[in-house]
Amino acid sequence: MDIKQFEERKRGHIRHALLERHQASGLSGLESVHLDHEALPDFDLEEVNLSTSCLGLPLKTPFYIAGMTAGHPDAPALNRVLASHCHARGWAMGVGSQRRDFEMGGMGAGVDQWSQITGDLPELVLFANLGITQIVPREGRGFEQILDSVQNLCESIRAKALVIHLNALQECMQPEGTPYFRGAEIALKNLCSRLNLPVVLKETGCGFSKSTLQRLAQIELGAIDVSGLGGTHWGRIEGGRAEETGHSLHAEAAKTFSTWGQPTAQVVMDAAHTLSGLEIWASGGVRSGLDAAKLIALGAHRVGYAKPALEAALRTLEKSSQDLDDWMRLQEYELKVALFCTGRRTPAILKGTYNGR
């Protein structure tokens, strides 16, 4: 691995992820979801309780911040801010891709940084993160060796679960991409049956089709993060990077696939129908507590944010402000208002109540 190139790519991802043109805004399907107003709720707003269970662990809210940034010198400070706020407010948090640490045998600088964070914040519910291609056996690296490395990586940062992310479109559009998915489904099935932590399968902005969800019903997942179309679009991001570096083939193809994916709202409904009993996490274009309420009504157990949290965390770092805390409090309050105005005291009571009108 070219470390300098790797770090520059990770920095570029953050820069491009903040650009509005790389958001698939208006494509999540949430705009067409309408929650019925309850004009006469029989309880007080202060009685609304956001507490939920996440993979069997109690949390104060149904929110999480998706894994976003790792592998470059600016990441530790940003992740420390995100982690400390998640710890304080009872949100879960995903780690950015740990590919670099994984390929270094679980001994990379990222492991040390996260170990320090979880040591300081012992109640933080944290999820490790690898791409699907990292767990596929290759020449010279068998499944048992991969399993040991994954287990060590998760234990080293005290992760409560492992997120395996799928990014087929991104790998195709990335000039340095590795779109090598042969054997991935079998590797995932083996990992889920052998790893002593829950495995969360996550897309990265393109969602899941019904047929894919049906195949996943045969795998022992802990949860699925739908990460559908409607938010940050990694095909567009890689297209933007390709344009900057003169890779015209990838840049032009990215324009063609700029709206590729399954809308977040639809994927949540499909997953709730197909994967009965499995925790469904909803991300992809979530921009408010009302969006979160809609996704919960569609069948989601947990709702995740990426770009809005990143923007607020960067403002907090740059200005030593309370922007991230204020933003998190707003999401919680908006969800509470949505629950109150639909006559539900908890997210669990709202879950799966959307009737399609």
mmCIF file of N, CA, C and O in Angstrom, residues 35-117:
data_model
loop_
_atom_site.group_PDB
_atom_site.id
_atom_site.type_symbol
_atom_site.label_atom_id
_atom_site.label_comp_id
_atom_site.label_asym_id
_atom_site.label_seq_id
_atom_site.Cartn_x
_atom_site.Cartn_y
_atom_site.Cartn_z
ATOM 1 N N LEU A 35 -46.548 11.235 7.779
ATOM 2 C CA LEU A 35 -46.991 10.668 9.043
ATOM 3 C C LEU A 35 -48.279 11.361 9.490
ATOM 4 O O LEU A 35 -48.372 12.593 9.466
ATOM 5 N N ASP A 36 -49.253 10.583 9.890
ATOM 6 C CA ASP A 36 -50.540 11.148 10.309
ATOM 7 C C ASP A 36 -50.397 11.927 11.608
ATOM 8 O O ASP A 36 -49.778 11.461 12.573
ATOM 9 N N HIS A 37 -50.997 13.113 11.632
ATOM 10 C CA HIS A 37 -50.931 13.970 12.811
ATOM 11 C C HIS A 37 -51.981 13.561 13.837
ATOM 12 O O HIS A 37 -53.160 13.383 13.514
ATOM 13 N N GLU A 38 -51.526 13.402 15.075
ATOM 14 C CA GLU A 38 -52.439 13.150 16.194
ATOM 15 C C GLU A 38 -52.661 14.468 16.929
ATOM 16 O O GLU A 38 -51.772 14.967 17.619
ATOM 17 N N ALA A 39 -53.854 15.054 16.748
ATOM 18 C CA ALA A 39 -54.134 16.365 17.342
ATOM 19 C C ALA A 39 -54.369 16.298 18.843
ATOM 20 O O ALA A 39 -54.290 17.322 19.529
ATOM 21 N N LEU A 40 -54.627 15.095 19.370
ATOM 22 C CA LEU A 40 -54.994 14.975 20.781
ATOM 23 C C LEU A 40 -54.202 13.841 21.453
ATOM 24 O O LEU A 40 -54.780 12.837 21.883
ATOM 25 N N PRO A 41 -52.878 13.983 21.546
ATOM 26 C CA PRO A 41 -52.102 12.942 22.238
ATOM 27 C C PRO A 41 -52.455 12.920 23.723
ATOM 28 O O PRO A 41 -52.666 13.978 24.332
ATOM 29 N N ASP A 42 -52.498 11.735 24.289
ATOM 30 C CA ASP A 42 -52.936 11.589 25.681
ATOM 31 C C ASP A 42 -51.743 11.469 26.632
ATOM 32 O O ASP A 42 -51.712 10.618 27.524
ATOM 33 N N PHE A 43 -50.743 12.309 26.420
ATOM 34 C CA PHE A 43 -49.572 12.341 27.303
ATOM 35 C C PHE A 43 -48.832 13.649 27.034
ATOM 36 O O PHE A 43 -49.184 14.397 26.112
ATOM 37 N N ASP A 44 -47.824 13.946 27.851
ATOM 38 C CA ASP A 44 -47.046 15.176 27.717
ATOM 39 C C ASP A 44 -45.775 14.925 26.902
ATOM 40 O O ASP A 44 -45.234 13.806 26.891
ATOM 41 N N LEU A 45 -45.298 15.979 26.251
ATOM 42 C CA LEU A 45 -44.079 15.860 25.455
ATOM 43 C C LEU A 45 -42.924 15.322 26.291
ATOM 44 O O LEU A 45 -42.134 14.497 25.816
ATOM 45 N N GLU A 46 -42.850 15.747 27.539
ATOM 46 C CA GLU A 46 -41.737 15.314 28.385
ATOM 47 C C GLU A 46 -41.786 13.813 28.692
ATOM 48 O O GLU A 46 -40.792 13.235 29.160
ATOM 49 N N GLU A 47 -42.896 13.181 28.418
ATOM 50 C CA GLU A 47 -43.004 11.738 28.633
ATOM 51 C C GLU A 47 -42.427 10.929 27.479
ATOM 52 O O GLU A 47 -42.257 9.706 27.605
ATOM 53 N N VAL A 48 -42.126 11.558 26.366
ATOM 54 C CA VAL A 48 -41.540 10.838 25.229
ATOM 55 C C VAL A 48 -40.142 10.355 25.613
ATOM 56 O O VAL A 48 -39.315 11.109 26.128
ATOM 57 N N ASN A 49 -39.873 9.089 25.366
ATOM 58 C CA ASN A 49 -38.607 8.458 25.758
ATOM 59 C C ASN A 49 -37.952 7.858 24.522
ATOM 60 O O ASN A 49 -38.522 6.978 23.871
ATOM 61 N N LEU A 50 -36.744 8.318 24.189
ATOM 62 C CA LEU A 50 -36.055 7.863 22.986
ATOM 63 C C LEU A 50 -35.218 6.603 23.209
ATOM 64 O O LEU A 50 -34.599 6.102 22.265
ATOM 65 N N SER A 51 -35.186 6.063 24.406
ATOM 66 C CA SER A 51 -34.341 4.909 24.707
ATOM 67 C C SER A 51 -34.680 3.719 23.814
ATOM 68 O O SER A 51 -35.850 3.437 23.550
ATOM 69 N N THR A 52 -33.632 3.032 23.359
ATOM 70 C CA THR A 52 -33.796 1.873 22.482
ATOM 71 C C THR A 52 -32.729 0.837 22.822
ATOM 72 O O THR A 52 -31.800 1.092 23.589
ATOM 73 N N SER A 53 -32.850 -0.306 22.197
ATOM 74 C CA SER A 53 -31.838 -1.350 22.311
ATOM 75 C C SER A 53 -31.110 -1.471 20.987
ATOM 76 O O SER A 53 -31.725 -1.446 19.919
ATOM 77 N N CYS A 54 -29.795 -1.606 21.056
ATOM 78 C CA CYS A 54 -28.972 -1.753 19.847
ATOM 79 C C CYS A 54 -28.157 -3.029 19.974
ATOM 80 O O CYS A 54 -27.241 -3.102 20.812
ATOM 81 N N LEU A 55 -28.517 -4.045 19.213
ATOM 82 C CA LEU A 55 -27.836 -5.334 19.280
ATOM 83 C C LEU A 55 -27.791 -5.853 20.715
ATOM 84 O O LEU A 55 -26.795 -6.412 21.172
ATOM 85 N N GLY A 56 -28.884 -5.610 21.426
ATOM 86 C CA GLY A 56 -28.998 -6.067 22.803
ATOM 87 C C GLY A 56 -28.424 -5.114 23.835
ATOM 88 O O GLY A 56 -28.515 -5.380 25.040
ATOM 89 N N LEU A 57 -27.841 -4.002 23.402
ATOM 90 C CA LEU A 57 -27.254 -3.026 24.312
ATOM 91 C C LEU A 57 -28.189 -1.834 24.483
ATOM 92 O O LEU A 57 -28.697 -1.301 23.498
ATOM 93 N N PRO A 58 -28.432 -1.386 25.708
ATOM 94 C CA PRO A 58 -29.316 -0.231 25.907
ATOM 95 C C PRO A 58 -28.633 1.068 25.512
ATOM 96 O O PRO A 58 -27.466 1.292 25.825
ATOM 97 N N LEU A 59 -29.378 1.935 24.814
ATOM 98 C CA LEU A 59 -28.877 3.256 24.447
ATOM 99 C C LEU A 59 -29.966 4.297 24.677
ATOM 100 O O LEU A 59 -31.158 3.989 24.630
ATOM 101 N N LYS A 60 -29.538 5.539 24.883
ATOM 102 C CA LYS A 60 -30.484 6.615 25.178
ATOM 103 C C LYS A 60 -31.286 7.044 23.965
ATOM 104 O O LYS A 60 -32.342 7.656 24.103
ATOM 105 N N THR A 61 -30.774 6.761 22.784
ATOM 106 C CA THR A 61 -31.430 7.218 21.548
ATOM 107 C C THR A 61 -31.342 6.125 20.481
ATOM 108 O O THR A 61 -30.511 5.215 20.582
ATOM 109 N N PRO A 62 -32.138 6.236 19.419
ATOM 110 C CA PRO A 62 -32.028 5.302 18.295
ATOM 111 C C PRO A 62 -31.081 5.804 17.208
ATOM 112 O O PRO A 62 -31.140 5.343 16.074
ATOM 113 N N PHE A 63 -30.190 6.732 17.559
ATOM 114 C CA PHE A 63 -29.329 7.356 16.567
ATOM 115 C C PHE A 63 -27.919 6.765 16.579
ATOM 116 O O PHE A 63 -27.422 6.325 17.613
ATOM 117 N N TYR A 64 -27.268 6.814 15.430
ATOM 118 C CA TYR A 64 -25.846 6.494 15.345
ATOM 119 C C TYR A 64 -25.207 7.382 14.291
ATOM 120 O O TYR A 64 -25.879 7.899 13.388
ATOM 121 N N ILE A 65 -23.921 7.582 14.433
ATOM 122 C CA ILE A 65 -23.142 8.286 13.423
ATOM 123 C C ILE A 65 -22.355 7.240 12.652
ATOM 124 O O ILE A 65 -21.597 6.458 13.225
ATOM 125 N N ALA A 66 -22.577 7.204 11.352
ATOM 126 C CA ALA A 66 -21.952 6.183 10.501
ATOM 127 C C ALA A 66 -20.452 6.410 10.415
ATOM 128 O O ALA A 66 -19.954 7.533 10.549
ATOM 129 N N GLY A 67 -19.718 5.319 10.181
ATOM 130 C CA GLY A 67 -18.280 5.424 10.011
ATOM 131 C C GLY A 67 -17.942 6.294 8.815
ATOM 132 O O GLY A 67 -18.459 6.065 7.721
ATOM 133 N N MET A 68 -17.056 7.267 9.022
ATOM 134 C CA MET A 68 -16.790 8.225 7.946
ATOM 135 C C MET A 68 -15.331 8.445 7.639
ATOM 136 O O MET A 68 -14.943 8.509 6.483
ATOM 137 N N THR A 69 -14.493 8.605 8.654
ATOM 138 C CA THR A 69 -13.148 9.084 8.358
ATOM 139 C C THR A 69 -12.105 8.314 9.162
ATOM 140 O O THR A 69 -12.274 8.048 10.342
ATOM 141 N N ALA A 70 -11.042 7.942 8.482
ATOM 142 C CA ALA A 70 -9.909 7.250 9.089
ATOM 143 C C ALA A 70 -8.769 7.246 8.084
ATOM 144 O O ALA A 70 -8.947 7.592 6.921
ATOM 145 N N GLY A 71 -7.588 6.886 8.559
ATOM 146 C CA GLY A 71 -6.485 6.662 7.638
ATOM 147 C C GLY A 71 -5.713 7.887 7.191
ATOM 148 O O GLY A 71 -4.925 7.801 6.262
ATOM 149 N N HIS A 72 -5.928 9.023 7.859
ATOM 150 C CA HIS A 72 -5.146 10.207 7.515
ATOM 151 C C HIS A 72 -4.914 11.027 8.784
ATOM 152 O O HIS A 72 -5.637 10.877 9.773
ATOM 153 N N PRO A 73 -3.921 11.910 8.810
ATOM 154 C CA PRO A 73 -3.535 12.603 10.044
ATOM 155 C C PRO A 73 -4.620 13.475 10.667
ATOM 156 O O PRO A 73 -4.572 13.749 11.872
ATOM 157 N N ASP A 74 -5.597 13.930 9.875
ATOM 158 C CA ASP A 74 -6.642 14.788 10.425
ATOM 159 C C ASP A 74 -7.751 14.001 11.114
ATOM 160 O O ASP A 74 -8.572 14.572 11.833
ATOM 161 N N ALA A 75 -7.793 12.703 10.908
ATOM 162 C CA ALA A 75 -8.911 11.891 11.398
ATOM 163 C C ALA A 75 -8.992 11.777 12.914
ATOM 164 O O ALA A 75 -10.099 11.831 13.468
ATOM 165 N N PRO A 76 -7.877 11.592 13.653
ATOM 166 C CA PRO A 76 -8.001 11.375 15.097
ATOM 167 C C PRO A 76 -8.736 12.484 15.844
ATOM 168 O O PRO A 76 -9.604 12.205 16.688
ATOM 169 N N ALA A 77 -8.414 13.740 15.542
ATOM 170 C CA ALA A 77 -9.073 14.840 16.244
ATOM 171 C C ALA A 77 -10.557 14.881 15.920
ATOM 172 O O ALA A 77 -11.405 15.106 16.808
ATOM 173 N N LEU A 78 -10.902 14.648 14.667
ATOM 174 C CA LEU A 78 -12.299 14.654 14.248
ATOM 175 C C LEU A 78 -13.058 13.503 14.898
ATOM 176 O O LEU A 78 -14.174 13.686 15.411
ATOM 177 N N ASN A 79 -12.471 12.327 14.914
ATOM 178 C CA ASN A 79 -13.127 11.172 15.522
ATOM 179 C C ASN A 79 -13.258 11.330 17.028
ATOM 180 O O ASN A 79 -14.232 10.863 17.625
ATOM 181 N N ARG A 80 -12.294 11.973 17.664
ATOM 182 C CA ARG A 80 -12.379 12.220 19.106
ATOM 183 C C ARG A 80 -13.578 13.105 19.428
ATOM 184 O O ARG A 80 -14.308 12.845 20.394
ATOM 185 N N VAL A 81 -13.802 14.127 18.620
ATOM 186 C CA VAL A 81 -14.952 15.013 18.837
ATOM 187 C C VAL A 81 -16.258 14.238 18.653
ATOM 188 O O VAL A 81 -17.175 14.326 19.481
ATOM 189 N N LEU A 82 -16.353 13.483 17.581
ATOM 190 C CA LEU A 82 -17.564 12.707 17.329
ATOM 191 C C LEU A 82 -17.804 11.689 18.441
ATOM 192 O O LEU A 82 -18.921 11.537 18.939
ATOM 193 N N ALA A 83 -16.750 10.988 18.835
ATOM 194 C CA ALA A 83 -16.886 9.946 19.853
ATOM 195 C C ALA A 83 -17.303 10.520 21.207
ATOM 196 O O ALA A 83 -18.166 9.949 21.887
ATOM 197 N N SER A 84 -16.703 11.625 21.603
ATOM 198 C CA SER A 84 -17.032 12.195 22.911
ATOM 199 C C SER A 84 -18.484 12.657 22.962
ATOM 200 O O SER A 84 -19.164 12.498 23.995
ATOM 201 N N HIS A 85 -18.985 13.195 21.872
ATOM 202 C CA HIS A 85 -20.383 13.640 21.839
ATOM 203 C C HIS A 85 -21.343 12.448 21.786
ATOM 204 O O HIS A 85 -22.405 12.484 22.418
ATOM 205 N N CYS A 86 -20.983 11.407 21.045
ATOM 206 C CA CYS A 86 -21.821 10.205 21.028
ATOM 207 C C CYS A 86 -21.880 9.583 22.413
ATOM 208 O O CYS A 86 -22.948 9.145 22.877
ATOM 209 N N HIS A 87 -20.753 9.527 23.089
ATOM 210 C CA HIS A 87 -20.688 8.975 24.441
ATOM 211 C C HIS A 87 -21.573 9.763 25.392
ATOM 212 O O HIS A 87 -22.338 9.190 26.183
ATOM 213 N N ALA A 88 -21.521 11.086 25.282
ATOM 214 C CA ALA A 88 -22.277 11.940 26.196
ATOM 215 C C ALA A 88 -23.775 11.862 25.954
ATOM 216 O O ALA A 88 -24.575 11.918 26.901
ATOM 217 N N ARG A 89 -24.186 11.733 24.698
ATOM 218 C CA ARG A 89 -25.608 11.809 24.363
ATOM 219 C C ARG A 89 -26.252 10.428 24.141
ATOM 220 O O ARG A 89 -27.451 10.345 23.896
ATOM 221 N N GLY A 90 -25.472 9.366 24.233
ATOM 222 C CA GLY A 90 -26.043 8.045 24.083
ATOM 223 C C GLY A 90 -26.332 7.648 22.652
ATOM 224 O O GLY A 90 -27.303 6.935 22.371
ATOM 225 N N TRP A 91 -25.490 8.113 21.724
ATOM 226 C CA TRP A 91 -25.552 7.686 20.338
ATOM 227 C C TRP A 91 -24.488 6.600 20.118
ATOM 228 O O TRP A 91 -23.454 6.581 20.780
ATOM 229 N N ALA A 92 -24.738 5.703 19.193
ATOM 230 C CA ALA A 92 -23.709 4.754 18.781
ATOM 231 C C ALA A 92 -22.841 5.402 17.704
ATOM 232 O O ALA A 92 -23.192 6.442 17.135
ATOM 233 N N MET A 93 -21.705 4.768 17.401
ATOM 234 C CA MET A 93 -20.793 5.363 16.423
ATOM 235 C C MET A 93 -20.032 4.292 15.661
ATOM 236 O O MET A 93 -19.568 3.303 16.238
ATOM 237 N N GLY A 94 -19.887 4.500 14.378
ATOM 238 C CA GLY A 94 -19.074 3.626 13.546
ATOM 239 C C GLY A 94 -17.692 4.209 13.324
ATOM 240 O O GLY A 94 -17.520 5.427 13.250
ATOM 241 N N VAL A 95 -16.717 3.334 13.225
ATOM 242 C CA VAL A 95 -15.344 3.734 12.900
ATOM 243 C C VAL A 95 -15.222 3.841 11.382
ATOM 244 O O VAL A 95 -15.857 3.094 10.649
ATOM 245 N N GLY A 96 -14.400 4.767 10.919
ATOM 246 C CA GLY A 96 -14.102 4.818 9.490
ATOM 247 C C GLY A 96 -13.371 3.546 9.066
ATOM 248 O O GLY A 96 -12.949 2.734 9.910
ATOM 249 N N SER A 97 -13.210 3.346 7.789
ATOM 250 C CA SER A 97 -12.608 2.109 7.281
ATOM 251 C C SER A 97 -11.277 1.794 7.974
ATOM 252 O O SER A 97 -10.397 2.648 8.095
ATOM 253 N N GLN A 98 -11.155 0.555 8.435
ATOM 254 C CA GLN A 98 -9.926 0.113 9.125
ATOM 255 C C GLN A 98 -9.050 -0.760 8.236
ATOM 256 O O GLN A 98 -8.236 -1.533 8.740
ATOM 257 N N ARG A 99 -9.222 -0.610 6.954
ATOM 258 C CA ARG A 99 -8.449 -1.435 6.019
ATOM 259 C C ARG A 99 -6.945 -1.314 6.268
ATOM 260 O O ARG A 99 -6.225 -2.319 6.286
ATOM 261 N N ARG A 100 -6.480 -0.105 6.475
ATOM 262 C CA ARG A 100 -5.042 0.101 6.656
ATOM 263 C C ARG A 100 -4.544 -0.629 7.899
ATOM 264 O O ARG A 100 -3.524 -1.328 7.850
ATOM 265 N N ASP A 101 -5.262 -0.512 8.993
ATOM 266 C CA ASP A 101 -4.860 -1.198 10.221
ATOM 267 C C ASP A 101 -4.966 -2.712 10.064
ATOM 268 O O ASP A 101 -4.134 -3.463 10.572
ATOM 269 N N PHE A 102 -5.991 -3.164 9.367
ATOM 270 C CA PHE A 102 -6.191 -4.590 9.130
ATOM 271 C C PHE A 102 -5.027 -5.174 8.333
ATOM 272 O O PHE A 102 -4.503 -6.239 8.663
ATOM 273 N N GLU A 103 -4.624 -4.464 7.286
ATOM 274 C CA GLU A 103 -3.533 -4.957 6.450
ATOM 275 C C GLU A 103 -2.176 -4.875 7.143
ATOM 276 O O GLU A 103 -1.220 -5.518 6.715
ATOM 277 N N MET A 104 -2.131 -4.107 8.222
ATOM 278 C CA MET A 104 -0.905 -4.034 9.024
ATOM 279 C C MET A 104 -0.966 -4.992 10.211
ATOM 280 O O MET A 104 -0.200 -4.869 11.167
ATOM 281 N N GLY A 105 -1.896 -5.941 10.139
ATOM 282 C CA GLY A 105 -2.002 -6.950 11.182
ATOM 283 C C GLY A 105 -2.637 -6.467 12.462
ATOM 284 O O GLY A 105 -2.399 -7.026 13.541
ATOM 285 N N GLY A 106 -3.463 -5.399 12.352
ATOM 286 C CA GLY A 106 -4.130 -4.889 13.547
ATOM 287 C C GLY A 106 -3.213 -4.086 14.445
ATOM 288 O O GLY A 106 -3.512 -3.885 15.626
ATOM 289 N N MET A 107 -2.103 -3.614 13.908
ATOM 290 C CA MET A 107 -1.118 -2.896 14.715
ATOM 291 C C MET A 107 -0.917 -1.458 14.243
ATOM 292 O O MET A 107 0.044 -0.813 14.627
ATOM 293 N N GLY A 108 -1.819 -0.938 13.428
ATOM 294 C CA GLY A 108 -1.645 0.400 12.879
ATOM 295 C C GLY A 108 -1.927 1.496 13.886
ATOM 296 O O GLY A 108 -2.448 1.265 14.984
ATOM 297 N N ALA A 109 -1.590 2.735 13.487
ATOM 298 C CA ALA A 109 -1.804 3.884 14.369
ATOM 299 C C ALA A 109 -3.277 4.083 14.689
ATOM 300 O O ALA A 109 -3.639 4.543 15.777
ATOM 301 N N GLY A 110 -4.156 3.722 13.735
ATOM 302 C CA GLY A 110 -5.588 3.881 13.970
ATOM 303 C C GLY A 110 -6.075 3.054 15.138
ATOM 304 O O GLY A 110 -6.951 3.480 15.901
ATOM 305 N N VAL A 111 -5.527 1.856 15.299
ATOM 306 C CA VAL A 111 -5.911 1.000 16.426
ATOM 307 C C VAL A 111 -5.544 1.669 17.743
ATOM 308 O O VAL A 111 -6.341 1.701 18.689
ATOM 309 N N ASP A 112 -4.332 2.210 17.826
ATOM 310 C CA ASP A 112 -3.895 2.887 19.053
ATOM 311 C C ASP A 112 -4.795 4.081 19.368
ATOM 312 O O ASP A 112 -5.154 4.316 20.531
ATOM 313 N N GLN A 113 -5.155 4.847 18.337
ATOM 314 C CA GLN A 113 -5.995 6.023 18.563
ATOM 315 C C GLN A 113 -7.370 5.634 19.078
ATOM 316 O O GLN A 113 -7.896 6.249 20.014
ATOM 317 N N TRP A 114 -7.975 4.602 18.471
ATOM 318 C CA TRP A 114 -9.295 4.179 18.922
ATOM 319 C C TRP A 114 -9.231 3.514 20.285
ATOM 320 O O TRP A 114 -10.163 3.639 21.094
ATOM 321 N N SER A 115 -8.141 2.824 20.581
ATOM 322 C CA SER A 115 -7.978 2.220 21.906
ATOM 323 C C SER A 115 -7.940 3.302 22.981
ATOM 324 O O SER A 115 -8.503 3.132 24.075
ATOM 325 N N GLN A 116 -7.284 4.404 22.676
ATOM 326 C CA GLN A 116 -7.244 5.518 23.628
ATOM 327 C C GLN A 116 -8.633 6.113 23.820
ATOM 328 O O GLN A 116 -9.048 6.418 24.946
ATOM 329 N N ILE A 117 -9.367 6.260 22.721
ATOM 330 C CA ILE A 117 -10.705 6.843 22.805
ATOM 331 C C ILE A 117 -11.633 5.948 23.626
ATOM 332 O O ILE A 117 -12.338 6.421 24.526
#
